Structures are given as C-alpha cells and as structure tokens.
Amino acid sequence: MARVEPKEAFSSQKLPLLTEGSPRRVGDLGMTGHPYFVKSLGPFHLPPPEDLKPFCDTMVGRLDTWPAHSRAAASKDCRHLALVTDRRAVTAEEAKGRRSPPGRKPQLLDRLEKRLRRELQALDCSQVVPSELRLQAHREVFESLIDEFKTYRPLLSSIKNEYEMMLAHKDESIRQLEPLKQMLVNLSDQFDQQIVQMREQEKEEVRALKKDREHLLRRIEGHKDNEHALDMQVNKLKEELEKEHKLFRDECDARKLLITDINTLRYQQEDIDLLQDQGKEGDDAHQQEDPVVLRIALKKAREDLSETASRLNQMQAEYHDVVPRRDLEDVRRQLDELQAIVGQAKADQARVEAEHRALQDVHEKVEELKRNAAYKPQLDKLAARMPGGTDRWKAISAGKNTEQIVEALLIELAGAGTVDEQDSEFLPALELGEEAPAYLVGDETVRNRRFHKRDVVLGIRDIWSDKLVSDAERASEERVPLRDFLALYLDRKFPDKHMAYEYVRNLFAGIHAFAHVPVVDVFQAVFKHELDEELFHHQLQLIQQLMQRLQTESEAMAREDSLPGNAFKDVLRDHLKGRAEDDIQQLVDDALIQLKASRDADIPYPELFTEDADGNHGLFLNTLKRQDKDARENYVNQILATIDTSRESVRPGELKKAITLVDPHIDASHMNRYLRWVYRDAGDNVDAAKPIDRSSLVNRLNSTLVHMHHKTEAKAKAALS
C-alpha cells in the first residue's frame, strides 16, 4: 500500500499526468519511495478485476500473463496482430511504428530477477560465458521458482533432476576422457619425435648416399681421363710404330738392293777376270768354248739364282709361324697324355673332398655329442672342501640333478646366502649401511619368491628398457642414476609400497645369487657405482649401430638379411674405423665359425646378434666387445706410461696433463667426465680432490668409457658448439 504524507509534501513535487487511453504505470508515479496524488483525470483503462484483488501477487500455482493483460487492455485497435520480417507476432499499432508501453512486471518475476542479478554480481559472473558459478546461481533461482509452484513442482523437479543427472553423467564422461586425452597428447608427441628422428636419419642417409655418389662420379671421371690419356698414348705409339716399321722396311729394301748391286759388280768383275784369263790361254781355249755361249749361260744361271732366292724369302715370310706336321703330332700326343693325367687328378680330388666333407660332418656330430653328452662329474669330491663337510654337501645335493647342484655351488661361492636361506619361506631383513637407497631399507621380513635365473634376467632387462625410454624423453643429456631411477620404476610399477619392497628384495636376492651371469654382474656393478653406466650404453649403441649399418647395406644390395663375405668385411672395415686389418679379419672368421659357414657363402648377419636366455652373446659379439675393451685398456696404459712411476698416488692435475699428452684432441666435456668418475669421492670440486693410488686409478679408468679422440671428431664438435 502507498504511504500518505502531509499536504506539504505534495506541494513540493509535481506529479506526471496520466493521459486518456494510456495504460496504468504505477512504477512511474513513484510508488516505491514517494506518495502519489491523482486529480481531475479523465477515464483510463485498468487491469482485470482479478489483478486488483488483495494478496493476488502471493497466490501459488497461478501464472501471471504479464505483459499480455496490459497490452490487451490498452485499446481495441491493438488486438489485431501482425507478422513482421523477423517472424515475430506484434500488434498492428507496433507494426505501424508505434510502440505500446509495457505493463507492470509480476512481483515474483521481479524478485527472482533481482535475486539472480545479486547472485551474479556477488559471484562476479556478470559476463555471459560458460561458468560453474553462473550455473549454480541459475540453479538456485530455478529451485526457488519450482518451490513457488506446488502444483507443477513434481514435474519441474523431475525435469530438473533429469537435466542434473545428464550434466553429472557428462561431467563424469569428461573426467574419464581427460586421461585418454593426455595419453593421446603424449603418444602424439612421442610419434612426432619418432617421425622427426626418422626424418633426420633419412636426411643423414641421403647425405651419405649423395657423398658416395659424388665420390663415385669423381672416380669415374678420373678413370675416364686415365682411359683417354691411355688411348692417346696408344695412338701415338701406333703412329711411331708405323714410322719405325716403314723405316725398317725401307732400310731392308735398300739393303737388298745394295746386296744385289754388290753381287752384280762382283759377277762382272769375275767375268772380266775370266775373259782376261781366257785371252791369255790361247787359241786352243778359244776354240774349245765360245764366250758368248758362256755369257748367256751365266746370265741364265744368275736369273735362276735370283728367282730361287726370291721364292725362298717368300716362303720364309709366309711360313715363319708354321710348325712341321711331325712336331704338331708330337705336341698333340703329349697334350692328350697330360689331359688324361689332369682328369684323373680331378676325379681323385673330388673323391678326397667328398671324403673330407663326410669326415667334417662326422667330426661335428662327434663334437656335438661331446657337448651334449650327459657327463656326470664326480662332484662328491667337493664334500671334503666345503664348509660344513659331508653333511652340508648331502643337504644341498639331496634330490637334485647336476645342473641344480652347480647352481647351488655358485650360490655358495657368490656369498649370497646359503642354499637353506634361498629355499626358506621368508627372506630376513637386510643389514645395509647409511648409503643404502630408501626402497631397500626396512625391518620387515618378506616372503621368498625364489626368483630363478631367467626371472632375474628378465627383471633386469625390463628395468634397462624403461630406463632407456625415460632417458630419451628427458630434455637434458644427463642420465638419471640407476639407483634413483629404480625408485621411480618401483613407484610406477607397484603402487603398493609393501609389494615394491617385496619385489626389490627378491630381485636383489636373485642378483646376489646369480652374480656369475654377465648381465646380472653388469647391473650389479652399475648399481654399486663400480662400473660407469655410459660404458654399458656404449656397448649397446655399438651393437645396434653395426646392426643398422649391415641392414642398410643389405637393402642397398637388394638382399634379404644376408650379405656376401667381401661386402660384410667392407662394412666392418668402414664402420669400425681405426681397427687393425687383423681385427677385422678376426671378426669375419669368428662370424663364419659361429654360423658354421664356408668362406664363399653368404653371411646371414641377423643370426650373429642373437643371445641366449641368460643374455649371453655369440662368438662374434664377444670378440667385438673384447676388441673394444682392448682398445680402452691400451688407451689407459698410454696414460699411465706418461705419469711418473715413482709417485704412488696421482693428483687430478697430473692425470689431466697425462690425458692431454696422450689425447691432444680431447674436448673439455670428456675431460671433466673422466676426472669426475676417477675422483668421484670429491663430488663436483675435482680440483680439490685427494690423490688416489695407481691401482685404483687403473681400475676406475678401465670401468668407464674412455677412447681416443681424433682431429676430425674434435672439429665436428667445435662446429656444433
């Protein structure tokens, strides 16, 4: 209801006039804050009677038809509707350009709108964007609206619950898809990195092939130039030979003519002498022979002599390379005899080779039988030398075969606990020092899972595989130490700490028991910081890169997993630069021995990179690693040779000077890595480290990755930096 103030209040304020036909606008008259006064007004339209009833605005279950009632009561002309261009139905008066004034807004609507605005302003969500806070404000206003209508409350509540249930379902679906989205992003990044790496490798291969092509083109051009020069020399020699032959022929003809002239002159002289002698003899001689007849006979004899000499020279020129038939038949007879002897020798050789192959097969079978023969060693002799004597021997060998007895002896010799402890149901608590990692420290007794040798090897391989992937994903080039990574590995693989502790305890019990296996020994040495992890990764990279190089060469030659012997040797020589020719030949020989192949047969190189269940490689890879180890030991021996032998301990400065003298092209990063490994007890401050004795120096240098640096390698690293 409106407040009525004294008349003085009315005199100080002018009220807006209400014109005829205008709708009721109580809000414009200031009903909320000021009194109103109406006088001498003409007729105007009022709302329907039901709107004027008391408490009509607090009725429940009734929808107010605002603003339809105000427009319907405005005038009779406004009851006609029209459809405008934006598909809205408006009155005819509005369609003509006149706007019908709005009526009073219901209190419930006004109250809910004000409450919504207050909530949005309080939550600072006035901007219309998707937001949980805006949704909560609208949800509360909508619940207030539902509470106002008791009749429609069940239906509206059901509709609201359905919307809420669907929103909760969508939120749950989104939460379930978030990990998949993250995993998809990670996989996409991994595959992008792999694609980039593959493209880099392809670019490197293309560059290498282009360099090889350019090198071969230069060699071809060089051969063509040499061939052209040789052709020119041959043509020049032919011309000189023709000239010499012509000179020789002219000289020979001139000599023959000279000889003919000399003979003619000699014959003439003889004729003259003969005639003079005949003139002196007298008339008797003149009567006996006629000189004319004699001259004619002499001339005829000379012609016959010339013809005979010409025919003799012609025969010698035509048949100078012809042998007599008698000699030809003798040579043919000797050839037939020699061919018969050679045929018999070839038959004997084939028979001997067949016998040799048969003997080799028999020998291989015998050797295989020797290796596979179930030899029963007399292990009972060890009973007298074992701690515990015969009783201890009977306890560990009862009901076991030879292989199991050997495993038990290795466990005893390794000091990993007695066989009784290995066969016990629980593992006792470990007694570790202060430097032991947290995942190995514990007072609880865990169940003995009795890991076999294969279980230990597979566990170590799984740890190395995960560590390689983790190191590859790191942004920095430094590797995570094996001790620290093992904690991350256990947390990721075993959410339960008790399960992680039980697994790692059983794994290390197996590592101590099977320390004689090479894979286990390397893992234990890296874990104890007795062996540099870089050395382990270097051997893996050496084997993988050699495998990839052989595969590339095989694909280039259009062969499937095989290479000829000479191509295999060329790949080894090119990949293992710096190795002696004897080392390359030793690798080829060991590969043939491992594959049991002949020298002229193709080499199926994938069979050389296999390993057994214990992680042991074949003869070829063992020789490759042994040669790499010999090269590192030779490098260390050269360093030791430059250090003064009279000093029992070596300081960091002396070691650095010795390494620089032996390897002048070494860079600062490798030098610092060598020094940090050798003087690792001093931490990062290597210069202030205490000197170590020569034996410790040798052991530490041999347990890390050291190698000779060449000038080209130093230039490449400097260019990259």
PDB file of N, CA and C in Angstrom, residues 635-636 638-644 650-664 671 697:
ATOM      1  N   TYR A 635      94.443 -47.478 -24.312  1.00  0.00           N
ATOM      2  CA  TYR A 635      94.368 -46.033 -24.043  1.00  0.00           C
ATOM      3  C   TYR A 635      94.769 -45.738 -22.602  1.00  0.00           C
ATOM      4  N   VAL A 636      94.287 -46.561 -21.655  1.00  0.00           N
ATOM      5  CA  VAL A 636      94.626 -46.361 -20.244  1.00  0.00           C
ATOM      6  C   VAL A 636      96.111 -46.610 -20.006  1.00  0.00           C
ATOM      7  N   GLN A 638      98.534 -46.149 -22.107  1.00  0.00           N
ATOM      8  CA  GLN A 638      99.290 -44.998 -22.606  1.00  0.00           C
ATOM      9  C   GLN A 638      99.249 -43.839 -21.612  1.00  0.00           C
ATOM     10  N   ILE A 639      98.103 -43.642 -20.971  1.00  0.00           N
ATOM     11  CA  ILE A 639      98.010 -42.572 -19.966  1.00  0.00           C
ATOM     12  C   ILE A 639      98.929 -42.877 -18.789  1.00  0.00           C
ATOM     13  N   LEU A 640      98.918 -44.131 -18.330  1.00  0.00           N
ATOM     14  CA  LEU A 640      99.766 -44.485 -17.188  1.00  0.00           C
ATOM     15  C   LEU A 640     101.243 -44.371 -17.529  1.00  0.00           C
ATOM     16  N   ALA A 641     101.596 -44.613 -18.802  1.00  0.00           N
ATOM     17  CA  ALA A 641     103.008 -44.548 -19.187  1.00  0.00           C
ATOM     18  C   ALA A 641     103.558 -43.127 -19.115  1.00  0.00           C
ATOM     19  N   THR A 642     102.676 -42.130 -19.259  1.00  0.00           N
ATOM     20  CA  THR A 642     103.137 -40.731 -19.201  1.00  0.00           C
ATOM     21  C   THR A 642     103.198 -40.186 -17.780  1.00  0.00           C
ATOM     22  N   ILE A 643     102.676 -40.934 -16.797  1.00  0.00           N
ATOM     23  CA  ILE A 643     102.703 -40.487 -15.397  1.00  0.00           C
ATOM     24  C   ILE A 643     103.978 -41.008 -14.734  1.00  0.00           C
ATOM     25  N   ASP A 644     104.548 -40.210 -13.914  1.00  0.00           N
ATOM     26  CA  ASP A 644     105.786 -40.578 -13.226  1.00  0.00           C
ATOM     27  C   ASP A 644     105.549 -41.832 -12.386  1.00  0.00           C
ATOM     28  N   VAL A 650      98.302 -40.263  -7.545  1.00  0.00           N
ATOM     29  CA  VAL A 650      98.172 -39.371  -8.703  1.00  0.00           C
ATOM     30  C   VAL A 650      97.153 -38.291  -8.350  1.00  0.00           C
ATOM     31  N   ARG A 651      97.533 -37.041  -8.610  1.00  0.00           N
ATOM     32  CA  ARG A 651      96.646 -35.913  -8.374  1.00  0.00           C
ATOM     33  C   ARG A 651      95.811 -35.613  -9.630  1.00  0.00           C
ATOM     34  N   PRO A 652      94.707 -34.857  -9.480  1.00  0.00           N
ATOM     35  CA  PRO A 652      93.887 -34.524 -10.657  1.00  0.00           C
ATOM     36  C   PRO A 652      94.647 -33.760 -11.726  1.00  0.00           C
ATOM     37  N   GLY A 653      95.511 -32.839 -11.331  1.00  0.00           N
ATOM     38  CA  GLY A 653      96.269 -32.087 -12.319  1.00  0.00           C
ATOM     39  C   GLY A 653      97.216 -32.976 -13.115  1.00  0.00           C
ATOM     40  N   GLU A 654      97.863 -33.925 -12.451  1.00  0.00           N
ATOM     41  CA  GLU A 654      98.772 -34.835 -13.149  1.00  0.00           C
ATOM     42  C   GLU A 654      98.007 -35.722 -14.136  1.00  0.00           C
ATOM     43  N   LEU A 655      96.849 -36.216 -13.699  1.00  0.00           N
ATOM     44  CA  LEU A 655      96.050 -37.049 -14.605  1.00  0.00           C
ATOM     45  C   LEU A 655      95.566 -36.244 -15.806  1.00  0.00           C
ATOM     46  N   LYS A 656      95.138 -35.024 -15.577  1.00  0.00           N
ATOM     47  CA  LYS A 656      94.684 -34.188 -16.688  1.00  0.00           C
ATOM     48  C   LYS A 656      95.815 -33.913 -17.670  1.00  0.00           C
ATOM     49  N   LYS A 657      97.007 -33.657 -17.171  1.00  0.00           N
ATOM     50  CA  LYS A 657      98.148 -33.421 -18.043  1.00  0.00           C
ATOM     51  C   LYS A 657      98.492 -34.674 -18.842  1.00  0.00           C
ATOM     52  N   ALA A 658      98.438 -35.848 -18.201  1.00  0.00           N
ATOM     53  CA  ALA A 658      98.752 -37.098 -18.901  1.00  0.00           C
ATOM     54  C   ALA A 658      97.728 -37.379 -19.998  1.00  0.00           C
ATOM     55  N   ILE A 659      96.444 -37.153 -19.713  1.00  0.00           N
ATOM     56  CA  ILE A 659      95.412 -37.389 -20.733  1.00  0.00           C
ATOM     57  C   ILE A 659      95.601 -36.438 -21.910  1.00  0.00           C
ATOM     58  N   THR A 660      95.969 -35.189 -21.639  1.00  0.00           N
ATOM     59  CA  THR A 660      96.178 -34.223 -22.721  1.00  0.00           C
ATOM     60  C   THR A 660      97.361 -34.624 -23.592  1.00  0.00           C
ATOM     61  N   LEU A 661      98.418 -35.158 -22.982  1.00  0.00           N
ATOM     62  CA  LEU A 661      99.574 -35.593 -23.773  1.00  0.00           C
ATOM     63  C   LEU A 661      99.222 -36.784 -24.659  1.00  0.00           C
ATOM     64  N   VAL A 662      98.447 -37.712 -24.129  1.00  0.00           N
ATOM     65  CA  VAL A 662      98.092 -38.906 -24.914  1.00  0.00           C
ATOM     66  C   VAL A 662      97.030 -38.573 -25.959  1.00  0.00           C
ATOM     67  N   ASP A 663      96.058 -37.751 -25.570  1.00  0.00           N
ATOM     68  CA  ASP A 663      94.923 -37.444 -26.447  1.00  0.00           C
ATOM     69  C   ASP A 663      94.821 -35.929 -26.581  1.00  0.00           C
ATOM     70  N   PRO A 664      95.585 -35.303 -27.472  1.00  0.00           N
ATOM     71  CA  PRO A 664      95.580 -33.830 -27.549  1.00  0.00           C
ATOM     72  C   PRO A 664      94.277 -33.250 -28.094  1.00  0.00           C
ATOM     73  N   MET A 671      86.940 -34.586 -20.827  1.00  0.00           N
ATOM     74  CA  MET A 671      87.966 -34.487 -19.791  1.00  0.00           C
ATOM     75  C   MET A 671      87.320 -34.377 -18.410  1.00  0.00           C
ATOM     76  N   LEU A 697      93.420 -45.941  -9.694  1.00  0.00           N
ATOM     77  CA  LEU A 697      93.298 -45.168 -10.927  1.00  0.00           C
ATOM     78  C   LEU A 697      93.075 -46.081 -12.132  1.00  0.00           C
TER      79      LEU A 697
END
